[in-house]
Coordinates of C-alpha atoms in Angstrom, one line a residue:
E1 CA 49.9 25.9 -88.9
L2 CA 48.4 26.4 -92.4
E3 CA 47.0 22.9 -92.4
A4 CA 45.5 23.3 -88.9
A5 CA 43.9 26.6 -89.9
A6 CA 42.4 25.0 -93.0
K7 CA 41.1 22.1 -91.1
A8 CA 39.6 24.2 -88.3
N9 CA 37.8 26.3 -90.9
D10 CA 36.8 23.3 -93.1
R11 CA 38.8 24.8 -96.0
T12 CA 41.7 23.8 -98.2
A13 CA 45.2 24.9 -97.3
S14 CA 45.4 26.7 -100.7
Y15 CA 42.2 28.7 -99.9
V16 CA 43.5 29.7 -96.5
A17 CA 46.9 30.7 -98.0
A18 CA 45.2 32.7 -100.8
K19 CA 43.0 34.6 -98.2
A20 CA 46.1 35.3 -96.1
I21 CA 48.0 36.7 -99.1
E22 CA 44.9 38.7 -100.1
G23 CA 44.7 40.2 -96.6
Y24 CA 48.4 41.0 -96.6
L25 CA 48.2 42.8 -100.0
K26 CA 45.1 44.7 -98.9
A27 CA 46.8 45.9 -95.7
R28 CA 50.0 46.8 -97.6
E29 CA 48.0 48.9 -100.1
E30 CA 46.0 50.6 -97.3
K31 CA 49.4 51.5 -95.6
R32 CA 50.8 52.8 -98.8
L33 CA 47.7 55.0 -99.3
A34 CA 47.8 56.3 -95.7
I35 CA 51.5 57.2 -96.1
E36 CA 50.8 59.1 -99.4
A37 CA 47.9 61.0 -97.7
A38 CA 50.2 61.8 -94.7
I39 CA 52.9 63.2 -97.1
I40 CA 50.3 65.3 -98.9
E41 CA 49.1 66.7 -95.6
A42 CA 52.6 67.3 -94.3
D43 CA 53.5 69.1 -97.5
K44 CA 50.9 71.7 -96.6
G45 CA 53.1 72.7 -93.7
V46 CA 50.4 72.9 -91.0
F47 CA 51.4 71.1 -87.8
I48 CA 50.8 70.9 -84.1
S49 CA 53.9 71.8 -82.1
S50 CA 55.5 69.3 -79.7
K51 CA 54.9 71.8 -76.9
A52 CA 51.1 71.8 -77.6
M53 CA 51.0 68.1 -77.9
H54 CA 52.9 67.5 -74.7
K55 CA 50.7 70.0 -72.8
W56 CA 47.6 68.0 -74.1
M57 CA 49.1 64.6 -73.3
D58 CA 50.1 65.8 -69.8
S59 CA 46.5 66.6 -69.1
W60 CA 45.3 63.1 -69.9
G61 CA 43.7 61.4 -66.9
T62 CA 43.5 64.6 -64.9
D63 CA 40.4 66.5 -63.8
N64 CA 41.3 69.2 -66.3
E65 CA 41.9 67.1 -69.4
L66 CA 42.4 69.4 -72.4
P67 CA 40.8 69.0 -75.8
P68 CA 43.1 67.9 -78.7
P69 CA 45.3 70.8 -79.7
E70 CA 44.7 72.8 -82.9
P71 CA 47.6 73.4 -85.4
D72 CA 49.9 76.1 -84.3
I73 CA 52.6 75.9 -86.9
F74 CA 51.8 77.2 -90.3
P75 CA 53.9 77.7 -93.5
E76 CA 55.6 81.0 -93.8
T77 CA 54.1 83.2 -96.5
T78 CA 56.4 85.4 -98.5

């Protein structure tokens, strides 16, 4: 498969392999950064309840489709 891809793109197999590894590592880093950002956001404690999400999703494809819900769960303040 590697040889076929290299031939189809008029490149060497090592070039195609290096580009594939580069793409894999870039995607892995982007995923890691997205997870870190999601954790930071989740630690704020602001969420949309499942009830609000289900109500919104149930409206999809209907004549009365609702806008995306706003957060309705907030951290408790003491």
